[in-house]
Amino acid sequence: MSHSDEHQDQIETRAIHAGQTPDPNNGAVMPPVYLSSTFEQDAPAVPRQGYEYSRTTNPTRTALEENVASLEGGAWGLCFGSGLAATNALLASFVPGDHIVAGNDLYGGTHRIFRQVYERYGIEFTFVDARETEEIAAALRPETKCVYLETPSNPLLRLTDLSAAIALAKDAGKMVVVDNTFATPYLQNPLALGADVVLHSMTKYLAGHSDVVAGCLIGNDPELRERYAFNQNSCGGGLDPFSSFLVMRGTKTLAVRMERHCSNARAVAEFLEGHAAVETVHYPGLESHPQSELCARQMRDAGGMVSVELKGGLEAGAELSKRSRLFILAESLGGVESLIEVPPIMTHASIPAEERRASGMADGLVRLSVGIENVDDLIADLDQALSR
Ligand SMILES: *Cc1c(COP(=O)(O)O)cnc(C)c1O
């Protein structure tokens, strides 16, 4: 028995208890890491508790799957070896001729698997400015099978109005997938708004310590679960037991980490907005953000990611990223430590300069993943790095 009553407990409680059952044999409070590839059967073809072979199911992975499903308010969760392995399992369920409408400000790797892997198999994609609900509506075709959304987007922290976008897609009979990596289930719950599937790179905030690569799909429809579990077993993208354990360690503290990520990011954004070297700050929690009202309506708080355009362009961005001491120059995000990167030449370098500028990404853009260090230390670090 799980100690969490899913219908009553709040997310802070579910994060710690959902899927976590003390071991009936010895009372171990933490789920053991079951490093066994195979399981003894009670009779031929009678696996005990359904466990047979760890590619298919593993008890440590099951514990994490129940945990993350509960965080998003879903009936099921399936965990994969990376966020992109989860995306891959999702995309593999489509057939040639199917069409997918997606936001044009997506995670770079998602854009790559769409255009460079699945387009070759005859899946078609249309990219739209997902801030504009009408653009999503206008892109739908009879053969559209899925609307794929990511909000807040990366690196410009643009928002999609999830209620409006999901309602229009559902009216048209289309499936909706939301990549909830940036917001996390602590800040927004797309399934509650009618989305069919939520996707996470658990590498980021869910695991939260920059020490594991993992992903998941979460939903309510048992048919969808069947489809993705079949893929997980047939293609072999399931998350290994030790990584499952590490992610579970992370999800337990999701709520407290997110509170600190959000309050630190807000203070950092406010500091940057008042700095003479800064052209624009992109943070949906700032009043100056064009979608701050939507942010207040849709998200519990504005998240831990901030991007900033410096007046000195690419050179100034590169300088800042080299001079900062606590903000470590590295890709990725969502860990307890603060990171800084320069999207035009790092995470988003594969996008041609013209296309990048046209989408609103200035050459001097710098992206910060604000960690949970002391906020005064973080601001002092940016201050010294900007003013030398
Ligand atoms: C990192 C990331 C992914 C891909 O996840 P991996 O775990 O790196 O495979 C997908 N979406 C978003 C928003 C991400 O930040």
CSV table of C-alpha atoms and ligand atoms in Angstrom, one decimal:
chain,number,residue,atom,x,y,z
A,1,MET,CA,0.0,0.0,0.0
A,2,SER,CA,1.3,3.4,-0.9
A,3,HIS,CA,1.1,5.8,2.1
A,4,SER,CA,-0.3,8.6,0.0
A,5,ASP,CA,-4.0,9.1,-0.6
A,6,GLU,CA,-3.9,10.5,-4.1
A,7,HIS,CA,-7.2,12.1,-3.8
A,8,GLN,CA,-6.5,14.1,-0.7
A,9,ASP,CA,-2.8,14.8,-0.5
A,10,GLN,CA,-1.3,18.0,-1.9
A,11,ILE,CA,1.6,17.8,-4.3
A,12,GLU,CA,4.3,18.4,-1.6
A,13,THR,CA,3.0,15.2,0.2
A,14,ARG,CA,2.5,13.1,-3.0
A,15,ALA,CA,6.1,14.0,-4.1
A,16,ILE,CA,7.4,12.2,-1.0
A,17,HIS,CA,4.9,9.3,-0.6
A,18,ALA,CA,3.3,8.4,-3.9
A,19,GLY,CA,4.6,5.1,-5.2
A,20,GLN,CA,6.8,4.8,-2.2
A,21,THR,CA,5.9,1.6,-0.2
A,22,PRO,CA,8.0,0.3,2.7
A,23,ASP,CA,9.4,-3.1,1.7
A,24,PRO,CA,6.9,-5.8,3.0
A,25,ASN,CA,9.9,-8.1,3.7
A,26,ASN,CA,12.0,-5.9,5.9
A,27,GLY,CA,10.4,-2.5,6.2
A,28,ALA,CA,13.0,-0.6,4.1
A,29,VAL,CA,11.5,2.9,3.9
A,30,MET,CA,13.3,3.7,0.6
A,31,PRO,CA,12.5,1.7,-2.5
A,32,PRO,CA,15.4,-0.7,-3.1
A,33,VAL,CA,17.4,-0.4,-6.3
A,34,TYR,CA,16.4,-3.7,-8.0
A,35,LEU,CA,19.5,-4.5,-10.0
A,36,SER,CA,18.1,-7.7,-11.4
A,37,SER,CA,17.6,-8.2,-15.1
A,38,THR,CA,15.3,-11.2,-14.5
A,39,PHE,CA,12.8,-12.5,-11.9
A,40,GLU,CA,11.9,-15.9,-10.6
A,41,GLN,CA,8.6,-17.2,-11.8
A,42,ASP,CA,6.1,-19.2,-9.6
A,43,ALA,CA,5.3,-21.6,-12.5
A,44,PRO,CA,6.1,-21.5,-16.2
A,45,ALA,CA,4.7,-18.2,-17.5
A,46,VAL,CA,3.4,-17.1,-14.0
A,47,PRO,CA,5.6,-14.1,-13.1
A,48,ARG,CA,5.4,-13.0,-9.5
A,49,GLN,CA,3.7,-9.6,-9.2
A,50,GLY,CA,4.0,-9.3,-13.0
A,51,TYR,CA,7.8,-8.9,-13.0
A,52,GLU,CA,9.6,-11.0,-15.5
A,53,TYR,CA,12.4,-9.1,-17.2
A,54,SER,CA,13.7,-5.5,-16.5
A,55,ARG,CA,13.4,-4.1,-20.0
A,56,THR,CA,9.7,-4.7,-19.7
A,57,THR,CA,9.1,-3.7,-16.0
A,58,ASN,CA,11.3,-3.3,-13.0
A,59,PRO,CA,10.1,-2.6,-9.4
A,60,THR,CA,12.3,0.5,-8.9
A,61,ARG,CA,11.1,2.0,-12.2
A,62,THR,CA,7.5,1.2,-11.2
A,63,ALA,CA,8.0,3.1,-8.0
A,64,LEU,CA,9.2,6.2,-9.9
A,65,GLU,CA,6.4,5.8,-12.5
A,66,GLU,CA,3.8,5.8,-9.8
A,67,ASN,CA,5.4,8.8,-8.2
A,68,VAL,CA,5.6,11.0,-11.3
A,69,ALA,CA,2.2,10.0,-12.5
A,70,SER,CA,0.8,11.2,-9.2
A,71,LEU,CA,2.7,14.5,-9.4
A,72,GLU,CA,1.0,15.3,-12.7
A,73,GLY,CA,-2.3,13.9,-11.6
A,74,GLY,CA,-2.2,11.2,-14.2
A,75,ALA,CA,-3.4,7.5,-14.1
A,76,TRP,CA,-0.1,6.2,-15.5
A,77,GLY,CA,3.5,7.1,-16.0
A,78,LEU,CA,6.2,5.5,-18.1
A,79,CYS,CA,9.9,6.3,-17.6
A,80,PHE,CA,12.5,6.3,-20.4
A,81,GLY,CA,16.3,6.6,-20.7
A,82,SER,CA,16.1,10.3,-21.6
A,83,GLY,CA,13.6,13.0,-22.4
A,84,LEU,CA,14.2,12.4,-26.1
A,85,ALA,CA,13.7,8.6,-25.6
A,86,ALA,CA,10.2,9.5,-24.3
A,87,THR,CA,9.6,11.8,-27.3
A,88,ASN,CA,10.8,9.0,-29.5
A,89,ALA,CA,8.3,6.5,-28.0
A,90,LEU,CA,5.5,9.1,-28.5
A,91,LEU,CA,6.5,9.8,-32.2
A,92,ALA,CA,6.9,6.1,-33.0
A,93,SER,CA,3.1,5.7,-32.6
A,94,PHE,CA,2.4,7.8,-35.7
A,95,VAL,CA,2.4,6.5,-39.3
A,96,PRO,CA,3.4,8.1,-42.6
A,97,GLY,CA,1.1,10.9,-43.6
A,98,ASP,CA,0.2,11.9,-40.1
A,99,HIS,CA,0.7,15.6,-39.3
A,100,ILE,CA,1.8,17.3,-36.1
A,101,VAL,CA,1.4,20.9,-35.2
A,102,ALA,CA,4.1,22.2,-32.9
A,103,GLY,CA,5.4,25.5,-31.4
A,104,ASN,CA,8.3,27.2,-33.2
A,105,ASP,CA,10.2,27.9,-30.0
A,106,LEU,CA,10.9,24.2,-29.0
A,107,TYR,CA,13.8,22.5,-27.2
A,108,GLY,CA,16.5,22.1,-29.9
A,109,GLY,CA,16.6,18.3,-29.6
A,110,THR,CA,12.9,18.0,-30.1
A,111,HIS,CA,13.1,20.1,-33.2
A,112,ARG,CA,15.9,17.8,-34.4
A,113,ILE,CA,14.1,14.5,-33.8
A,114,PHE,CA,11.0,16.0,-35.6
A,115,ARG,CA,12.8,17.3,-38.6
A,116,GLN,CA,15.8,15.0,-39.0
A,117,VAL,CA,14.4,11.7,-37.8
A,118,TYR,CA,10.7,11.5,-38.2
A,119,GLU,CA,10.2,13.6,-41.3
A,120,ARG,CA,12.3,10.9,-43.0
A,121,TYR,CA,9.5,8.4,-42.1
A,122,GLY,CA,6.8,10.5,-43.6
A,123,ILE,CA,5.5,12.3,-40.5
A,124,GLU,CA,4.8,16.0,-41.3
A,125,PHE,CA,5.3,18.9,-39.0
A,126,THR,CA,4.1,22.5,-39.1
A,127,PHE,CA,5.7,25.0,-36.7
A,128,VAL,CA,3.6,28.0,-35.4
A,129,ASP,CA,3.9,30.8,-33.0
A,130,ALA,CA,2.2,29.1,-30.1
A,131,ARG,CA,1.6,32.4,-28.3
A,132,GLU,CA,-1.2,32.9,-30.8
A,133,THR,CA,-3.9,30.4,-30.3
A,134,GLU,CA,-5.4,31.2,-33.8
A,135,GLU,CA,-2.1,30.2,-35.4
A,136,ILE,CA,-2.5,26.8,-33.9
A,137,ALA,CA,-6.1,26.6,-35.1
A,138,ALA,CA,-5.1,27.7,-38.6
A,139,ALA,CA,-2.5,25.0,-38.9
A,140,LEU,CA,-4.8,22.0,-38.2
A,141,ARG,CA,-5.6,19.7,-41.1
A,142,PRO,CA,-7.7,16.6,-41.4
A,143,GLU,CA,-4.6,14.5,-41.1
A,144,THR,CA,-3.3,16.4,-38.0
A,145,LYS,CA,-2.9,13.8,-35.3
A,146,CYS,CA,-1.3,15.8,-32.5
A,147,VAL,CA,-0.6,19.3,-31.2
A,148,TYR,CA,2.7,19.4,-29.4
A,149,LEU,CA,3.2,22.3,-27.0
A,150,GLU,CA,6.1,23.5,-24.7
A,151,THR,CA,5.4,26.4,-22.3
A,152,PRO,CA,7.3,28.3,-21.1
A,153,SER,CA,9.4,28.0,-24.2
A,154,ASN,CA,13.1,27.8,-24.5
A,155,PRO,CA,15.1,30.2,-24.5
A,156,LEU,CA,12.6,33.1,-24.8
A,157,LEU,CA,10.2,32.0,-22.0
A,158,ARG,CA,7.1,32.6,-24.1
A,159,LEU,CA,3.9,31.1,-23.0
A,160,THR,CA,1.1,29.2,-24.7
A,161,ASP,CA,-2.4,29.7,-23.3
A,162,LEU,CA,-2.9,26.1,-22.4
A,163,SER,CA,-6.6,26.2,-21.6
A,164,ALA,CA,-7.4,27.9,-24.9
A,165,ALA,CA,-5.0,25.8,-27.0
A,166,ILE,CA,-6.2,22.5,-25.5
A,167,ALA,CA,-9.8,23.4,-25.9
A,168,LEU,CA,-9.5,24.2,-29.6
A,169,ALA,CA,-7.5,21.1,-30.3
A,170,LYS,CA,-10.0,18.9,-28.4
A,171,ASP,CA,-12.9,20.5,-30.3
A,172,ALA,CA,-11.2,19.5,-33.5
A,173,GLY,CA,-10.6,16.0,-32.1
A,174,LYS,CA,-6.8,16.3,-31.9
A,175,MET,CA,-4.5,14.8,-29.3
A,176,VAL,CA,-2.5,17.3,-27.2
A,177,VAL,CA,1.0,16.7,-25.8
A,178,VAL,CA,2.6,19.2,-23.4
A,179,ASP,CA,6.3,19.2,-22.7
A,180,ASN,CA,6.1,20.4,-19.0
A,181,THR,CA,9.9,20.3,-18.4
A,182,PHE,CA,10.4,24.0,-17.7
A,183,ALA,CA,7.3,24.5,-15.5
A,184,THR,CA,7.3,21.1,-13.7
A,185,PRO,CA,4.1,19.7,-12.1
A,186,TYR,CA,4.6,22.0,-9.1
A,187,LEU,CA,3.8,25.1,-11.3
A,188,GLN,CA,1.3,23.8,-13.8
A,189,ASN,CA,-0.7,20.6,-14.6
A,190,PRO,CA,-1.6,20.3,-18.2
A,191,LEU,CA,-3.6,17.0,-17.7
A,192,ALA,CA,-6.0,18.8,-15.5
A,193,LEU,CA,-6.6,21.3,-18.4
A,194,GLY,CA,-7.4,18.4,-20.7
A,195,ALA,CA,-4.0,17.5,-22.3
A,196,ASP,CA,-3.7,13.8,-23.3
A,197,VAL,CA,0.0,13.3,-22.5
A,198,VAL,CA,2.6,15.2,-20.5
A,199,LEU,CA,6.2,14.7,-21.3
A,200,HIS,CA,9.2,15.5,-19.1
A,201,SER,CA,12.9,15.6,-19.5
A,202,MET,CA,13.4,14.5,-15.9
A,203,THR,CA,17.1,15.3,-16.3
A,204,LYS,CA,16.1,18.9,-15.4
A,205,TYR,CA,13.9,19.9,-12.4
A,206,LEU,CA,12.3,16.6,-11.5
A,207,ALA,CA,15.7,14.9,-10.8
A,208,GLY,CA,17.1,18.4,-10.0
A,209,HIS,CA,20.8,17.6,-9.3
A,210,SER,CA,22.4,17.4,-12.7
A,211,ASP,CA,23.5,13.8,-12.1
A,212,VAL,CA,21.1,11.7,-14.3
A,213,VAL,CA,19.5,11.7,-17.7
A,214,ALA,CA,15.9,10.5,-17.8
A,215,GLY,CA,12.5,11.2,-19.3
A,216,CYS,CA,8.8,10.2,-18.9
A,217,LEU,CA,5.4,10.2,-20.5
A,218,ILE,CA,2.3,10.6,-18.2
A,219,GLY,CA,-1.4,10.4,-19.1
A,220,ASN,CA,-4.8,9.1,-18.2
A,221,ASP,CA,-6.0,7.0,-21.2
A,222,PRO,CA,-5.2,3.3,-20.7
A,223,GLU,CA,-5.0,2.8,-24.5
A,224,LEU,CA,-2.2,5.4,-24.8
A,225,ARG,CA,-0.4,3.7,-21.9
A,226,GLU,CA,-0.7,0.4,-23.8
A,227,ARG,CA,0.8,1.9,-26.9
A,228,TYR,CA,3.8,3.5,-25.2
A,229,ALA,CA,4.5,0.6,-22.9
A,230,PHE,CA,4.5,-1.7,-26.0
A,231,ASN,CA,7.1,0.7,-27.5
A,232,GLN,CA,9.1,0.7,-24.3
A,233,ASN,CA,9.2,-3.1,-24.3
A,234,SER,CA,9.7,-3.6,-28.0
A,235,CYS,CA,12.3,-0.9,-28.6
A,236,GLY,CA,14.0,-0.9,-25.2
A,237,GLY,CA,14.1,2.8,-24.1
A,238,GLY,CA,13.1,2.1,-20.5
A,239,LEU,CA,14.9,3.9,-17.6
A,240,ASP,CA,17.4,1.7,-15.7
A,241,PRO,CA,16.8,1.0,-11.9
A,242,PHE,CA,19.7,3.1,-10.6
A,243,SER,CA,18.6,6.1,-12.6
A,244,SER,CA,15.0,5.6,-11.5
A,245,PHE,CA,16.2,5.7,-7.9
A,246,LEU,CA,18.2,8.9,-8.5
A,247,VAL,CA,15.2,10.6,-10.0
A,248,MET,CA,13.0,9.5,-7.1
A,249,ARG,CA,15.5,11.1,-4.7
A,250,GLY,CA,15.0,14.3,-6.6
A,251,THR,CA,11.2,14.4,-6.9
A,252,LYS,CA,10.8,14.2,-3.1
A,253,THR,CA,12.2,17.7,-2.8
A,254,LEU,CA,10.6,19.2,-5.9
A,255,ALA,CA,8.3,21.5,-4.1
A,256,VAL,CA,10.9,23.1,-1.8
A,257,ARG,CA,13.4,23.4,-4.7
A,258,MET,CA,10.9,25.0,-7.0
A,259,GLU,CA,9.8,27.6,-4.4
A,260,ARG,CA,13.5,28.6,-4.1
A,261,HIS,CA,14.2,28.5,-7.8
A,262,CYS,CA,11.2,30.8,-8.4
A,263,SER,CA,12.0,33.3,-5.7
A,264,ASN,CA,15.7,33.4,-6.7
A,265,ALA,CA,14.8,33.8,-10.4
A,266,ARG,CA,12.4,36.6,-9.7
A,267,ALA,CA,15.0,38.5,-7.7
A,268,VAL,CA,17.7,37.9,-10.4
A,269,ALA,CA,15.3,39.1,-13.1
A,270,GLU,CA,14.5,42.3,-11.2
A,271,PHE,CA,18.1,43.0,-10.6
A,272,LEU,CA,19.0,42.5,-14.3
A,273,GLU,CA,16.0,44.6,-15.4
A,274,GLY,CA,17.5,47.6,-13.5
A,275,HIS,CA,21.1,47.1,-14.8
A,276,ALA,CA,22.6,49.6,-17.3
A,277,ALA,CA,24.2,46.9,-19.4
A,278,VAL,CA,20.9,45.1,-20.0
A,279,GLU,CA,18.6,45.6,-23.0
A,280,THR,CA,15.7,43.3,-22.2
A,281,VAL,CA,14.9,40.6,-19.5
A,282,HIS,CA,12.7,37.7,-20.5
A,283,TYR,CA,10.9,36.4,-17.3
A,284,PRO,CA,7.2,35.7,-17.4
A,285,GLY,CA,6.9,36.8,-13.7
A,286,LEU,CA,8.0,40.4,-14.5
A,287,GLU,CA,5.3,43.0,-15.0
A,288,SER,CA,7.1,44.1,-18.1
A,289,HIS,CA,6.7,40.6,-19.7
A,290,PRO,CA,3.9,40.8,-22.3
A,291,GLN,CA,2.3,37.7,-21.0
A,292,SER,CA,2.6,38.3,-17.3
A,293,GLU,CA,-1.2,38.1,-16.8
A,294,LEU,CA,-1.4,34.7,-18.5
A,295,CYS,CA,1.5,33.6,-16.3
A,296,ALA,CA,-0.4,34.6,-13.2
A,297,ARG,CA,-3.5,32.8,-14.4
A,298,GLN,CA,-1.8,29.6,-15.7
A,299,MET,CA,1.2,29.1,-13.4
A,300,ARG,CA,1.6,28.9,-9.7
A,301,ASP,CA,4.8,31.0,-10.0
A,302,ALA,CA,7.0,32.0,-12.9
A,303,GLY,CA,9.7,29.3,-12.7
A,304,GLY,CA,13.5,29.3,-12.4
A,305,MET,CA,14.6,30.2,-15.9
A,306,VAL,CA,15.5,33.8,-16.9
A,307,SER,CA,16.9,35.0,-20.2
A,308,VAL,CA,18.5,38.4,-20.8
A,309,GLU,CA,19.6,40.4,-23.8
A,310,LEU,CA,22.7,42.5,-23.2
A,311,LYS,CA,23.3,45.8,-25.0
A,312,GLY,CA,26.8,44.7,-26.1
A,313,GLY,CA,25.5,41.7,-28.2
A,314,LEU,CA,27.1,38.3,-28.5
A,315,GLU,CA,30.5,39.5,-27.2
A,316,ALA,CA,28.9,40.9,-24.0
A,317,GLY,CA,27.0,37.7,-23.6
A,318,ALA,CA,30.1,35.6,-24.0
A,319,GLU,CA,32.0,37.8,-21.5
A,320,LEU,CA,29.3,37.6,-18.9
A,321,SER,CA,29.3,33.8,-19.2
A,322,LYS,CA,33.0,33.6,-18.7
A,323,ARG,CA,33.3,36.1,-15.8
A,324,SER,CA,30.5,34.7,-13.7
A,325,ARG,CA,31.8,32.5,-10.9
A,326,LEU,CA,28.8,30.9,-9.3
A,327,PHE,CA,26.8,30.7,-12.6
A,328,ILE,CA,28.7,27.8,-14.2
A,329,LEU,CA,29.1,28.0,-18.0
A,330,ALA,CA,27.2,24.9,-19.1
A,331,GLU,CA,24.2,23.7,-21.1
A,332,SER,CA,21.2,22.1,-19.4
A,333,LEU,CA,19.1,23.5,-16.6
A,334,GLY,CA,16.9,22.7,-13.6
A,335,GLY,CA,19.7,21.6,-11.2
A,336,VAL,CA,20.3,23.0,-7.7
A,337,GLU,CA,23.4,24.9,-9.0
A,338,SER,CA,23.1,28.0,-11.2
A,339,LEU,CA,24.1,27.7,-14.9
A,340,ILE,CA,24.7,30.2,-17.6
A,341,GLU,CA,24.8,29.7,-21.4
A,342,VAL,CA,24.8,31.7,-24.6
A,343,PRO,CA,22.0,30.1,-26.8
A,344,PRO,CA,23.0,31.7,-30.1
A,345,ILE,CA,26.3,29.9,-30.1
A,346,MET,CA,25.5,26.9,-27.7
A,347,THR,CA,22.1,25.3,-27.3
A,348,HIS,CA,20.5,27.0,-30.4
A,349,ALA,CA,23.6,27.2,-32.7
A,350,SER,CA,22.0,24.8,-35.1
A,351,ILE,CA,19.3,27.4,-36.0
A,352,PRO,CA,20.6,29.7,-38.9
A,353,ALA,CA,21.3,33.3,-37.7
A,354,GLU,CA,18.5,34.8,-39.9
A,355,GLU,CA,15.9,32.3,-38.6
A,356,ARG,CA,17.1,32.9,-35.0
A,357,ARG,CA,16.8,36.7,-35.3
A,358,ALA,CA,13.4,36.4,-37.0
A,359,SER,CA,12.1,34.4,-34.1
A,360,GLY,CA,13.1,37.2,-31.7
A,361,MET,CA,16.3,35.7,-30.4
A,362,ALA,CA,18.8,38.5,-30.2
A,363,ASP,CA,22.6,37.8,-30.7
A,364,GLY,CA,23.3,39.1,-27.2
A,365,LEU,CA,20.9,36.6,-25.5
A,366,VAL,CA,22.1,34.8,-22.4
A,367,ARG,CA,20.1,32.1,-20.6
A,368,LEU,CA,20.3,31.6,-16.9
A,369,SER,CA,19.1,28.5,-15.0
A,370,VAL,CA,18.8,30.1,-11.5
A,371,GLY,CA,19.8,27.6,-8.8
A,372,ILE,CA,18.9,27.5,-5.1
A,373,GLU,CA,22.0,29.1,-3.7
A,374,ASN,CA,21.8,32.3,-1.6
A,375,VAL,CA,20.2,34.9,-3.8
A,376,ASP,CA,22.4,37.7,-2.6
A,377,ASP,CA,25.5,35.7,-3.6
A,378,LEU,CA,23.9,35.1,-7.0
A,379,ILE,CA,23.2,38.7,-7.6
A,380,ALA,CA,26.6,39.8,-6.4
A,381,ASP,CA,28.1,37.3,-8.8
A,382,LEU,CA,26.2,38.7,-11.8
A,383,ASP,CA,26.9,42.3,-10.7
A,384,GLN,CA,30.7,41.7,-10.7
A,385,ALA,CA,30.5,39.8,-13.9
A,386,LEU,CA,28.6,42.6,-15.6
A,387,SER,CA,30.5,45.6,-14.3
A,388,ARG,CA,34.1,44.7,-15.0
B,1,LIG,C1,16.3,18.7,-22.1
B,1,LIG,C2,15.0,18.8,-22.6
B,1,LIG,C3,14.4,17.8,-23.4
B,1,LIG,C4,15.2,16.6,-23.8
B,1,LIG,O1,15.5,15.8,-22.7
B,1,LIG,P1,16.8,14.9,-22.5
B,1,LIG,O2,16.6,14.3,-21.1
B,1,LIG,O3,18.0,15.8,-22.6
B,1,LIG,O4,16.8,13.9,-23.6
B,1,LIG,C5,13.2,18.0,-23.9
B,1,LIG,N1,12.4,19.1,-23.7
B,1,LIG,C6,12.9,20.1,-22.9
B,1,LIG,C7,12.1,21.3,-22.7
B,1,LIG,C8,14.2,20.0,-22.4
B,1,LIG,O5,14.7,21.0,-21.7
